Tab-separated table of N, CA and C in Angstrom:
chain	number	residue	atom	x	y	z
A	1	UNK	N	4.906	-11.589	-9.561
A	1	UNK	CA	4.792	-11.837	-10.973
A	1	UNK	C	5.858	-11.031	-11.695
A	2	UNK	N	6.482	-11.934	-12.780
A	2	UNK	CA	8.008	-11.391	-13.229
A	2	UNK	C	7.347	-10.325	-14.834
A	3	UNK	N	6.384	-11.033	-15.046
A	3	UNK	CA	6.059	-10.667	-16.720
A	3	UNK	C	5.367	-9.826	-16.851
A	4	UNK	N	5.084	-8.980	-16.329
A	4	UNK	CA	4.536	-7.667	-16.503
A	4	UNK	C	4.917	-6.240	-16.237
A	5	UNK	N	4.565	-5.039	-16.530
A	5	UNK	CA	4.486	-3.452	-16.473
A	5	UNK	C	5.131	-3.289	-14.974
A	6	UNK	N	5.903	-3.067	-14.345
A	6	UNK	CA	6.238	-2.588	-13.374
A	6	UNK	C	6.616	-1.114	-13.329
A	7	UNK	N	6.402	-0.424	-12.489
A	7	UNK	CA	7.554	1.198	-12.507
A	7	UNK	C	8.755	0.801	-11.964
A	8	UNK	N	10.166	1.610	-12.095
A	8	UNK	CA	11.394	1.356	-11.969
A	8	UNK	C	11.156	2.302	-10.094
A	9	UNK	N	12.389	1.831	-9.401
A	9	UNK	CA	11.858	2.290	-8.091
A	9	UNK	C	12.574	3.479	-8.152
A	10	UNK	N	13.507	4.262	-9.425
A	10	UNK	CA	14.359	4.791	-9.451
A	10	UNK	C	13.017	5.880	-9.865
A	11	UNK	N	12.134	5.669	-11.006
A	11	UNK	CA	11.314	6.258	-11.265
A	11	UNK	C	10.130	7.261	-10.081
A	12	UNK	N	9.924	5.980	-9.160
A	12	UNK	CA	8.793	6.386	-7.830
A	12	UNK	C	9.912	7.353	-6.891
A	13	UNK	N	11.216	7.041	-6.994
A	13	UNK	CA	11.956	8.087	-6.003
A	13	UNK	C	11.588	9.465	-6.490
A	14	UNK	N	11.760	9.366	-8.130
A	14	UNK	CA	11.668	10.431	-8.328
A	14	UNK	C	10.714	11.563	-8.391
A	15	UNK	N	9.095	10.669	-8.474
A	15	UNK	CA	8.017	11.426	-8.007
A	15	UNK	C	7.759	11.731	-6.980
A	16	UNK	N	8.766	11.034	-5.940
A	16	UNK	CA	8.241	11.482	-4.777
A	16	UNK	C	9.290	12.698	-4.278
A	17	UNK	N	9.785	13.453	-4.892
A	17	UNK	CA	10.585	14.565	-4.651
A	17	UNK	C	9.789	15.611	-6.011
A	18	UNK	N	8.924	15.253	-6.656
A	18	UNK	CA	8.064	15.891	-7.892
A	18	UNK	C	8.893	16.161	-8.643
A	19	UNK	N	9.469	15.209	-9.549
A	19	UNK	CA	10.509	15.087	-10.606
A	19	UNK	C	9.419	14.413	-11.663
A	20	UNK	N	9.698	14.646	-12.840
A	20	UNK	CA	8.873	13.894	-13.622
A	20	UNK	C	9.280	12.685	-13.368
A	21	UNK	N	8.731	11.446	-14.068
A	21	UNK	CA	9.190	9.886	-14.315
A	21	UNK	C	9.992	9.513	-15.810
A	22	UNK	N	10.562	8.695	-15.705
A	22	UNK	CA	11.611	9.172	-17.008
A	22	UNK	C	10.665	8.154	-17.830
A	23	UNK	N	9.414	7.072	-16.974
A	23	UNK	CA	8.957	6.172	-17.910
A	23	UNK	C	7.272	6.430	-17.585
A	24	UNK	N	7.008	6.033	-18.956
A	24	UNK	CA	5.551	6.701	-18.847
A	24	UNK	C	4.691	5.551	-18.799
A	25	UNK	N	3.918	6.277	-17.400
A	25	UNK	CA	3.078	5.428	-16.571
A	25	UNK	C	3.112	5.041	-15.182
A	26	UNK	N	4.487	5.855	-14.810
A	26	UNK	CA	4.328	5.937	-12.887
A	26	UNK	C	4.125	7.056	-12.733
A	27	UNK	N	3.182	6.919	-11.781
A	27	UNK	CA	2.142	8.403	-11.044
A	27	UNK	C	1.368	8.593	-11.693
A	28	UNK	N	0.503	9.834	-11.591
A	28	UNK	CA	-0.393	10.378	-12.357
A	28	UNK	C	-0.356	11.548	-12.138
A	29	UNK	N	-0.924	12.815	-12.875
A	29	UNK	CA	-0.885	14.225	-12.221
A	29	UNK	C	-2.505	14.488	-11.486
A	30	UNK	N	-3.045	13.068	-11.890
A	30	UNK	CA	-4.339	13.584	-10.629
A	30	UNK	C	-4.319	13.046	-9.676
A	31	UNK	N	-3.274	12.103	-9.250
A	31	UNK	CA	-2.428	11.505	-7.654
A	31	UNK	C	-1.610	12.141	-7.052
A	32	UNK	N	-1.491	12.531	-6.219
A	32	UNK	CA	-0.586	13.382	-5.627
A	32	UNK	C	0.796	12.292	-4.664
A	33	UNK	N	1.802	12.883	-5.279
A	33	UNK	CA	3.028	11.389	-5.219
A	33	UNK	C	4.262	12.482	-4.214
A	34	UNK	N	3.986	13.648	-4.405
A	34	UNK	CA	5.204	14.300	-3.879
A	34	UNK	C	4.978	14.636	-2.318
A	35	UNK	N	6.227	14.012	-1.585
A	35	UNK	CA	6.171	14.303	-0.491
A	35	UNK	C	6.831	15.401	0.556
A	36	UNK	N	6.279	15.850	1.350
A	36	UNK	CA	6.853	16.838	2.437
A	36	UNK	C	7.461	16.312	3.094
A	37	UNK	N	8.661	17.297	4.003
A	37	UNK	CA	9.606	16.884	4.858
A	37	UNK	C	9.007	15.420	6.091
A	38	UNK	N	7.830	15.237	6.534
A	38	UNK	CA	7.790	14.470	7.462
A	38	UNK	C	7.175	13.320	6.917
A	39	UNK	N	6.661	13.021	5.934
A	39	UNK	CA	6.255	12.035	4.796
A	39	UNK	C	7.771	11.598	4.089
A	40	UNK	N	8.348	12.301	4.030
A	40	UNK	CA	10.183	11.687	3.165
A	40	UNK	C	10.510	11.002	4.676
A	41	UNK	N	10.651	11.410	5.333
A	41	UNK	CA	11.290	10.807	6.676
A	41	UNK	C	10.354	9.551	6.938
A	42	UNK	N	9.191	9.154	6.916
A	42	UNK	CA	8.179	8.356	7.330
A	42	UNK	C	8.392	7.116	5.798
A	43	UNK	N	8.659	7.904	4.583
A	43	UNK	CA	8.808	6.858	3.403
A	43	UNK	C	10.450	5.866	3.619
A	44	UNK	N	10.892	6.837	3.819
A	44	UNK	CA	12.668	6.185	3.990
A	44	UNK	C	12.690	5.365	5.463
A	45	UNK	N	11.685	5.576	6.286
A	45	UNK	CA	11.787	4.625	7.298
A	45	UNK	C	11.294	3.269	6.826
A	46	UNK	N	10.409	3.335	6.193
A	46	UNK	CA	9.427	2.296	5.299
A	46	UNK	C	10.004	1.347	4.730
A	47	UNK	N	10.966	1.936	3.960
A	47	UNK	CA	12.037	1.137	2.926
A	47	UNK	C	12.534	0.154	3.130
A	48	UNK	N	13.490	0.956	4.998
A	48	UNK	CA	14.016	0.255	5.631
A	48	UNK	C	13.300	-0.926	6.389
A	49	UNK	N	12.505	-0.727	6.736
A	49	UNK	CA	11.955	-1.774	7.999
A	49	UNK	C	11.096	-2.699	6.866
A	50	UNK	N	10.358	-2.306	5.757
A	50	UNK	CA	9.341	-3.204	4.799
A	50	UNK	C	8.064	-2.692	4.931
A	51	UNK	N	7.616	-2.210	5.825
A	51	UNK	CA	6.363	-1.472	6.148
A	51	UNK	C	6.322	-0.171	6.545
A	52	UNK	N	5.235	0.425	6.391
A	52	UNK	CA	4.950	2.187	6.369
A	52	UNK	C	4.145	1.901	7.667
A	53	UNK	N	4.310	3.192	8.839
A	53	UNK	CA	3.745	3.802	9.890
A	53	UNK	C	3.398	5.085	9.383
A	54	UNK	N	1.285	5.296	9.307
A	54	UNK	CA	1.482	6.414	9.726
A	54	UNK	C	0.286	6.656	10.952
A	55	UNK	N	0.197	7.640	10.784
A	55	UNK	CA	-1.095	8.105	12.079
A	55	UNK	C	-2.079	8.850	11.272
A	56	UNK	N	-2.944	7.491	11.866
A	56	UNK	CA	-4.562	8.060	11.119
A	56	UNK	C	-4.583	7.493	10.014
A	57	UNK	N	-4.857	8.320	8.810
A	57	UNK	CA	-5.243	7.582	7.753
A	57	UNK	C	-3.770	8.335	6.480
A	58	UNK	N	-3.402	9.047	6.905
A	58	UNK	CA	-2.292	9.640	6.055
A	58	UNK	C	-2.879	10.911	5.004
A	59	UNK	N	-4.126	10.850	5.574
A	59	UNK	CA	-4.370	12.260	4.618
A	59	UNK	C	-4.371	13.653	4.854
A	60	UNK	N	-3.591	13.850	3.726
A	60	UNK	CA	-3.515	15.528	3.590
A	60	UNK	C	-4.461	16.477	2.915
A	61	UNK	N	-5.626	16.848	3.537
A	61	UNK	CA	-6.497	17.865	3.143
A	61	UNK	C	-5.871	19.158	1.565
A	62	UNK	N	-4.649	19.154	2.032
A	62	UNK	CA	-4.074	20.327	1.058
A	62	UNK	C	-4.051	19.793	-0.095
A	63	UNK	N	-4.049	18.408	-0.344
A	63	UNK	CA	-3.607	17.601	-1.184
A	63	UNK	C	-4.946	16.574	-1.780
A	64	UNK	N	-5.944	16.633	-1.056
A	64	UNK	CA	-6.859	16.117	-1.030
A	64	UNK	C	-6.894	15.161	-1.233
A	65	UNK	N	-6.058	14.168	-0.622
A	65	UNK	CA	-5.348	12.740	-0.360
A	65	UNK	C	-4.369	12.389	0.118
A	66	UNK	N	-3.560	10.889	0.145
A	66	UNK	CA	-2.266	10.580	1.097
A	66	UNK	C	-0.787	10.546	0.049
A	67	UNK	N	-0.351	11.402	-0.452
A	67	UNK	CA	0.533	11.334	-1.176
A	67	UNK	C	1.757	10.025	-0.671
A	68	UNK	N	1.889	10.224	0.887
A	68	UNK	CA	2.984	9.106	1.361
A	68	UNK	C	2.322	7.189	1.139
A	69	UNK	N	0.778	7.363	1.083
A	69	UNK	CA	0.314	6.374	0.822
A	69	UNK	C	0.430	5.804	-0.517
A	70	UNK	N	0.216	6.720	-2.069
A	70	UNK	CA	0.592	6.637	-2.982
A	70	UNK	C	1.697	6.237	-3.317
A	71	UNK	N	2.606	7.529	-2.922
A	71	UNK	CA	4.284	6.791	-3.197
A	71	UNK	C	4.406	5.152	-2.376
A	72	UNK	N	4.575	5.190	-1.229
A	72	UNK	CA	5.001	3.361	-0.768
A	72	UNK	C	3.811	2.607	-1.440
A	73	UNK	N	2.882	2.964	-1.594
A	73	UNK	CA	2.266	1.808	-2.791
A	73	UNK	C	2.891	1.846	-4.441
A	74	UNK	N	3.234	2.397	-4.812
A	74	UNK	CA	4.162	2.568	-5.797
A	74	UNK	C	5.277	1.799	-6.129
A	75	UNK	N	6.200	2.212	-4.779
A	75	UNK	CA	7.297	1.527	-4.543
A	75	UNK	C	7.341	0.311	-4.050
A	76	UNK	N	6.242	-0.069	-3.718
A	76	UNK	CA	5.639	-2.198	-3.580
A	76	UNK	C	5.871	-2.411	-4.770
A	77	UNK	N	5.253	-1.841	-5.909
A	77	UNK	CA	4.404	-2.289	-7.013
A	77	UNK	C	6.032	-2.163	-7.415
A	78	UNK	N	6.642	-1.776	-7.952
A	78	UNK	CA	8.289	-1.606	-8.183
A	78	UNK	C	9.013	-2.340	-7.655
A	79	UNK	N	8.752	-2.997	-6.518
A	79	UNK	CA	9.474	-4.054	-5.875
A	79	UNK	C	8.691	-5.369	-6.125
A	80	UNK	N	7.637	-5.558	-6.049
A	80	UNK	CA	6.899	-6.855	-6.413
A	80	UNK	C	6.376	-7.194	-4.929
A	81	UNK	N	5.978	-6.713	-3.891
A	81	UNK	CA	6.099	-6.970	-2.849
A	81	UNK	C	4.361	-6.216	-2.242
A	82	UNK	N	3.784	-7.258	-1.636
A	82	UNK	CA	2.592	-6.478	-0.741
A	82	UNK	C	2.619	-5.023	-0.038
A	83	UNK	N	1.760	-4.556	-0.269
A	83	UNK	CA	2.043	-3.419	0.649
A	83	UNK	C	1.433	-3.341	1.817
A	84	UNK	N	2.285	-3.513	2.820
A	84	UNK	CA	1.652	-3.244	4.342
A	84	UNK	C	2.148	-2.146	5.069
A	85	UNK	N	0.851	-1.761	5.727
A	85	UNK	CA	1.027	-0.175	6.301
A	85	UNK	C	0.241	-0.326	7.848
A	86	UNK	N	0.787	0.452	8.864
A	86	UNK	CA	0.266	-0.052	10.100
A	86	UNK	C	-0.100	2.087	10.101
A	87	UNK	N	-1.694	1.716	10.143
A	87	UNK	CA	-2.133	2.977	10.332
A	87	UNK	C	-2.194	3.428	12.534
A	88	UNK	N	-1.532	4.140	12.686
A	88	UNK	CA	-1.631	4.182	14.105
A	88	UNK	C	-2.724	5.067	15.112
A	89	UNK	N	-3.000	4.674	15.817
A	89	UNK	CA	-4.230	6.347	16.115
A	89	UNK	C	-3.679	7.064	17.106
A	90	UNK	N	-4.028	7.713	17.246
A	90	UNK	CA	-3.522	9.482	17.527
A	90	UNK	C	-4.507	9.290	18.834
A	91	UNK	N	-3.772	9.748	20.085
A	91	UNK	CA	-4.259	9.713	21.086
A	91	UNK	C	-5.384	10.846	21.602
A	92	UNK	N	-5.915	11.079	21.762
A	92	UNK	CA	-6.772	11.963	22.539
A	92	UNK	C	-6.892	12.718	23.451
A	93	UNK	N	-7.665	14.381	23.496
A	93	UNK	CA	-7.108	15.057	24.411
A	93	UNK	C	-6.884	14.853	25.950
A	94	UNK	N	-7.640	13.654	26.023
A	94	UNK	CA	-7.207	13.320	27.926
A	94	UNK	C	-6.507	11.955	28.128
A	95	UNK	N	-5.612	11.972	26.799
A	95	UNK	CA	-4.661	10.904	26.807
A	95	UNK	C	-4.965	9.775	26.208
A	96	UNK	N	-6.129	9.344	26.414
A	96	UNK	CA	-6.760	7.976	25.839
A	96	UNK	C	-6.638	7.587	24.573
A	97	UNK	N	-7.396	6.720	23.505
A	97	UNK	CA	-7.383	6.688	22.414
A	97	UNK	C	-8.797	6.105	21.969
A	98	UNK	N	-8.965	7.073	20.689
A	98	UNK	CA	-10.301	6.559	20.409
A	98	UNK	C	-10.366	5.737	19.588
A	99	UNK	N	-9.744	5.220	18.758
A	99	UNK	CA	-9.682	4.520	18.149
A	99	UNK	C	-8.627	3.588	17.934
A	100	UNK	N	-8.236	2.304	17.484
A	100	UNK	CA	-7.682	0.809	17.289
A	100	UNK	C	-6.151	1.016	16.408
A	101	UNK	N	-5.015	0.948	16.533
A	101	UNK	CA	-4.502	0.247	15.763
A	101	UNK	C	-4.910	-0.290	14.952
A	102	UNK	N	-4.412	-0.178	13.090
A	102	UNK	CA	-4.974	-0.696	12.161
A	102	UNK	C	-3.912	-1.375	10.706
A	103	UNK	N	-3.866	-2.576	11.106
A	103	UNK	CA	-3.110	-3.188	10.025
A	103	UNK	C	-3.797	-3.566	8.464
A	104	UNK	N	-2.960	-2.568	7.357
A	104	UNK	CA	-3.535	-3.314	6.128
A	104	UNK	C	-2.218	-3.612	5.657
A	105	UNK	N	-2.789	-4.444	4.563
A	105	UNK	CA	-1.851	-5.541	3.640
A	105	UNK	C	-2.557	-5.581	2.336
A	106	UNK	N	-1.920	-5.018	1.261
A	106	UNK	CA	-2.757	-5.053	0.213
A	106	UNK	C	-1.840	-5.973	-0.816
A	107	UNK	N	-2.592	-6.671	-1.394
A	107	UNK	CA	-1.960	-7.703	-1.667
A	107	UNK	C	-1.534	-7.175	-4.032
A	108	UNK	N	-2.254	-6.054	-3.820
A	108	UNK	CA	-2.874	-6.013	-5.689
A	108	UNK	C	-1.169	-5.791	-6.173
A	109	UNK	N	-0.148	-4.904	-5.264
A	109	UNK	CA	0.966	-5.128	-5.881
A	109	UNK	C	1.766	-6.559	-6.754
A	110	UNK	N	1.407	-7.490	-5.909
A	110	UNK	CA	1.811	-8.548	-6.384
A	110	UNK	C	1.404	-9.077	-7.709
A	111	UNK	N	0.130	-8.413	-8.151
A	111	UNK	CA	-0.125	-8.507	-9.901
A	111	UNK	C	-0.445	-9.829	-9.820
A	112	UNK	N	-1.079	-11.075	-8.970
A	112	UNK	CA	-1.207	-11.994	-9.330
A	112	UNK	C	-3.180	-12.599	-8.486
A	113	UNK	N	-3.539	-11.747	-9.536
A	113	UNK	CA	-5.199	-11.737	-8.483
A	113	UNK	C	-5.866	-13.539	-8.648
A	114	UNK	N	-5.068	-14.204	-9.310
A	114	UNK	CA	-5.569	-15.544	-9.475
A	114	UNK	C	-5.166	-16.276	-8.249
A	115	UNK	N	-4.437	-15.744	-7.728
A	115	UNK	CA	-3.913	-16.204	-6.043
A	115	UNK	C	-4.521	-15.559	-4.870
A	116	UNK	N	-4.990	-13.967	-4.649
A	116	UNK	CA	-5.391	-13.384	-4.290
A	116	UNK	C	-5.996	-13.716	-2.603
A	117	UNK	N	-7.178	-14.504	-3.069
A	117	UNK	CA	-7.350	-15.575	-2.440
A	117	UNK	C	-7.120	-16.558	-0.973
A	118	UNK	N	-6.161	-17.743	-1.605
A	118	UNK	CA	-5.519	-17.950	-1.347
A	118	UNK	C	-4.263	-17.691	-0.546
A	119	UNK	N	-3.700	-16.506	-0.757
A	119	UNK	CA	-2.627	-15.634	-0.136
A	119	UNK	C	-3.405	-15.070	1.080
A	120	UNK	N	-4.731	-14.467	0.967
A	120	UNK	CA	-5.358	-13.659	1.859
A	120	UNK	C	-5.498	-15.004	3.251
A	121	UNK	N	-5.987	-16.098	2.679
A	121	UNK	CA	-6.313	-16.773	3.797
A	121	UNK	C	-4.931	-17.370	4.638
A	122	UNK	N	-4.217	-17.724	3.630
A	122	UNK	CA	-2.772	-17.645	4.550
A	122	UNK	C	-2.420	-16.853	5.579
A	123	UNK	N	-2.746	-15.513	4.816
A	123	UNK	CA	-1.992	-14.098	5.482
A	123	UNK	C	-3.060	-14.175	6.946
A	124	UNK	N	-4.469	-14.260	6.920
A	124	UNK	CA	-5.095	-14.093	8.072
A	124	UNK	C	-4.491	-15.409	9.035
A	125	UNK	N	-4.440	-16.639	8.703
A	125	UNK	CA	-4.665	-17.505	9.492
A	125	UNK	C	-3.125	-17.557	10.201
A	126	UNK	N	-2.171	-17.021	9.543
A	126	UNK	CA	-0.995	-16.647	9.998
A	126	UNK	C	-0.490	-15.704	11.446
A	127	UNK	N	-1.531	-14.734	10.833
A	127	UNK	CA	-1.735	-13.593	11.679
A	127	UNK	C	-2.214	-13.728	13.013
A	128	UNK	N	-3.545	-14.361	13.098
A	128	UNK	CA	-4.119	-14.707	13.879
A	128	UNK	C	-3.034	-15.552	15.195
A	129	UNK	N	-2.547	-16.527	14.421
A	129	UNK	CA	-2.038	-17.257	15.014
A	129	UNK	C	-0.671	-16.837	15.852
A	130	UNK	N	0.340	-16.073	15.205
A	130	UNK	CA	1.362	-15.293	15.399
A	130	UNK	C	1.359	-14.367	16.274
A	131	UNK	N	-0.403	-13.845	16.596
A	131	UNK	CA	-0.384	-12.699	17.681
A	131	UNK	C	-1.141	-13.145	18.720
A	132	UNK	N	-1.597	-14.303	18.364
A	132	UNK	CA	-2.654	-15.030	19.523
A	132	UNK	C	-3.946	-14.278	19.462
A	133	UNK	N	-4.466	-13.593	18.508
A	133	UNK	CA	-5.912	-12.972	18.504
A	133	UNK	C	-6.843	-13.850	18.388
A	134	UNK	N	-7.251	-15.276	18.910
A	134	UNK	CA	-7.935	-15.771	17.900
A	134	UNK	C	-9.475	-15.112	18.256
A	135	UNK	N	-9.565	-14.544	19.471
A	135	UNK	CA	-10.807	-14.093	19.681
A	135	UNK	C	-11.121	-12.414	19.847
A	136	UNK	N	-10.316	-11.793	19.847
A	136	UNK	CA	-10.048	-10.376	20.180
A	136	UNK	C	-9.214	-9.603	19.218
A	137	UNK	N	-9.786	-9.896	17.671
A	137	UNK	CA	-9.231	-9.536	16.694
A	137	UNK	C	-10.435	-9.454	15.443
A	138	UNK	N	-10.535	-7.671	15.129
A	138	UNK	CA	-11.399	-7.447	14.067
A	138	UNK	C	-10.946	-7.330	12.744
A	139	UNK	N	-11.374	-7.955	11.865
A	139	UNK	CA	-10.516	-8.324	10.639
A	139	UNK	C	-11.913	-7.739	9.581
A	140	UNK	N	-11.223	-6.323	8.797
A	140	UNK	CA	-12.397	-6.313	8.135
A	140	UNK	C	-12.260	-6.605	6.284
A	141	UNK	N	-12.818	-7.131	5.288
A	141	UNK	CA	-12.283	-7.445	4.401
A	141	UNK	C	-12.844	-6.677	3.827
A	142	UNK	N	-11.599	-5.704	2.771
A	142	UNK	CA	-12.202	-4.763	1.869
A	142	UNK	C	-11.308	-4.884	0.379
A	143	UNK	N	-11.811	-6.174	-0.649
A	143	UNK	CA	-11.725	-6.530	-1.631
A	143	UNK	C	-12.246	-6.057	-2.526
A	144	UNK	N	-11.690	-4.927	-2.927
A	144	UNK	CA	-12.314	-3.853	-4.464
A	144	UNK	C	-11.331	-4.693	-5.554
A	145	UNK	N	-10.815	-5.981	-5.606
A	145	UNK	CA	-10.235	-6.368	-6.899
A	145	UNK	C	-11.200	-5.758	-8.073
A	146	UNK	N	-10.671	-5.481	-9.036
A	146	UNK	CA	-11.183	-5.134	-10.427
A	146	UNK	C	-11.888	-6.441	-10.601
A	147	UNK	N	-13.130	-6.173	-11.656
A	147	UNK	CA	-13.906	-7.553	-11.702
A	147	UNK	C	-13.130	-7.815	-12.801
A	148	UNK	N	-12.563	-7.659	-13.749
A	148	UNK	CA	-11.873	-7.300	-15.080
A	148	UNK	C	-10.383	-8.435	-14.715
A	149	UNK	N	-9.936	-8.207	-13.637
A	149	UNK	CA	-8.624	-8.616	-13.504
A	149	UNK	C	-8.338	-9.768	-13.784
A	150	UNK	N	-9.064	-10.757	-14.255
A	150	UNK	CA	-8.675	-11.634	-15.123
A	150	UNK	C	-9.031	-11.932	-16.504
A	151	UNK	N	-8.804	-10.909	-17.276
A	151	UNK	CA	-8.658	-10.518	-18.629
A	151	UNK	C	-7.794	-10.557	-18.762
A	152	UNK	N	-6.945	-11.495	-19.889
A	152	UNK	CA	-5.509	-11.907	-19.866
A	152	UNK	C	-4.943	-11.113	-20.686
A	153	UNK	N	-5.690	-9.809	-21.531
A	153	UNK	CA	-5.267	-9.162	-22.667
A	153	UNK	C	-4.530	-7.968	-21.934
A	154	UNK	N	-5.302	-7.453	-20.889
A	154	UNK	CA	-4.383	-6.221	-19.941
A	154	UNK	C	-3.960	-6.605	-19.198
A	155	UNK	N	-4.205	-7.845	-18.038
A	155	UNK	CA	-3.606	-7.726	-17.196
A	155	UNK	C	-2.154	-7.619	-16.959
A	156	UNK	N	-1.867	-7.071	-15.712
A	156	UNK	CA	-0.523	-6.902	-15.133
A	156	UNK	C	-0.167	-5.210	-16.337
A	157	UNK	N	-0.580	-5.640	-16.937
A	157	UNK	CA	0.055	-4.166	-17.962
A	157	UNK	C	-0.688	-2.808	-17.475
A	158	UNK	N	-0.944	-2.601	-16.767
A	158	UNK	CA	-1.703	-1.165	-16.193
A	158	UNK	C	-0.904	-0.750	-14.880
A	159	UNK	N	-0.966	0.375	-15.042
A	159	UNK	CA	-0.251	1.221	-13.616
A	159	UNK	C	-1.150	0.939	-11.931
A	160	UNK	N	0.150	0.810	-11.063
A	160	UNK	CA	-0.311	0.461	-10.049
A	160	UNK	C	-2.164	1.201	-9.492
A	161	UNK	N	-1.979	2.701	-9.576
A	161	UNK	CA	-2.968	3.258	-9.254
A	161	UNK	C	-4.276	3.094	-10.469
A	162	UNK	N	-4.266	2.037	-11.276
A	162	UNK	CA	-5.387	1.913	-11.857
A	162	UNK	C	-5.706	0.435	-11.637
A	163	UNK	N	-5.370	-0.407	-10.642
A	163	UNK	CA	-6.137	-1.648	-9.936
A	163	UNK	C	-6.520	-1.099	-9.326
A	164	UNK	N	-7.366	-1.979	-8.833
A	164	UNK	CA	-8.219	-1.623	-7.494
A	164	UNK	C	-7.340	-2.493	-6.270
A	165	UNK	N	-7.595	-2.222	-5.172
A	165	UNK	CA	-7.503	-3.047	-4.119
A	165	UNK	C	-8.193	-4.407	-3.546
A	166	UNK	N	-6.843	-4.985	-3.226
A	166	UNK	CA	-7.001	-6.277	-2.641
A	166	UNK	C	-6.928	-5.990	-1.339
A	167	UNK	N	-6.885	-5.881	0.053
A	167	UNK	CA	-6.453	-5.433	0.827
A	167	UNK	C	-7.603	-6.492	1.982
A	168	UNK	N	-6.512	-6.756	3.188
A	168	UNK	CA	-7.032	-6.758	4.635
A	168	UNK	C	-6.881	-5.965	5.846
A	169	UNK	N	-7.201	-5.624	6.535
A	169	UNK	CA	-6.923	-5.229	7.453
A	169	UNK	C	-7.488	-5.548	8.749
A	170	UNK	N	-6.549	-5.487	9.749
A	170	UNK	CA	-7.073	-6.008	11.380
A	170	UNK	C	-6.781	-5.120	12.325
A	171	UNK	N	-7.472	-4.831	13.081
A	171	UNK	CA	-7.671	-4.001	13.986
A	171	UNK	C	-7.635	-4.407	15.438
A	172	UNK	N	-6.718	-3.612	16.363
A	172	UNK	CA	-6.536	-4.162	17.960
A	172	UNK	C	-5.985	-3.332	18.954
């Protein structure tokens, strides 16, 4: 969606080195946007490839949240583009793993929840098909869209971190 509030990506670079924003309304000071040396390296890989890797869930206790998750959702919302993030799991002390590979795709960057939908069932039936899961694939749907989001008086005009999530994710 072309007609609405976006942040400049020049803006999200800059929170994510804890620079103010030169435009008001990217970040927040109760989000934590600034990143550490191995979160800058993990965001600039992101850029490049279209999607974020991290391990686990990306949270930082010190921070009492995922600052690298914030910023590349940011920088979707600045680009116009879904945000997909492949959460990875962290192996275990006798090598194994306890837990799944975990793909989300959140779709709320795109500012267009009247499609929402639609896009989601694409995106699964795509997926499915592309990796051959059709039976050995957990897909869990966690749709916090704003009930609000089609109020034509705000929408699209609010900062990324005040939608809620559209999001899928699959697990394997």
């Amino acid at each position: 969606r072309e007609d609405c509030w976006r942040p400049d990506v020049s803006d999200v670079e800059r929170i994510s080195w804890g620079m103010p924003a030169k435009k008001k309304g990217t970040g927040s000071r109760g989000m934590p946007h600034r990143l550490n040396e191995d979160e800058r390296r993990s965001f600039d890989q992101a850029r490049r490839k279209g999607f974020l890797e991290v391990y686990g869930s990306a949270w930082r206790s010190q921070r009492r949240d995922a600052p690298l998750i914030n910023s590349y959702r940011n920088l979707m919302d600045a680009r116009g583009r879904p945000m997909v993030v492949l959460h990875k799991s962290n192996p275990n002390s006798s090598g194994g793993v306890d837990v799944l590979d975990r793909l989300v795709v959140d779709l709320s960057p795109l500012r267009l929840p009247e499609e929402f939908l639609r896009v989601e069932l694409e995106l699964k039936e795509k997926v499915m098909k592309e990796m051959n899961l059709e039976g050995g694939l957990k897909i869990d749907d966690e749709n916090d869209v704003d009930e609000n989001a089609d109020d034509e008086e705000s929408e699209g005009n609010e900062p990324i971190l005040d939608l809620g999530l559209s999001d899928d994710s699959w697990e394997n």
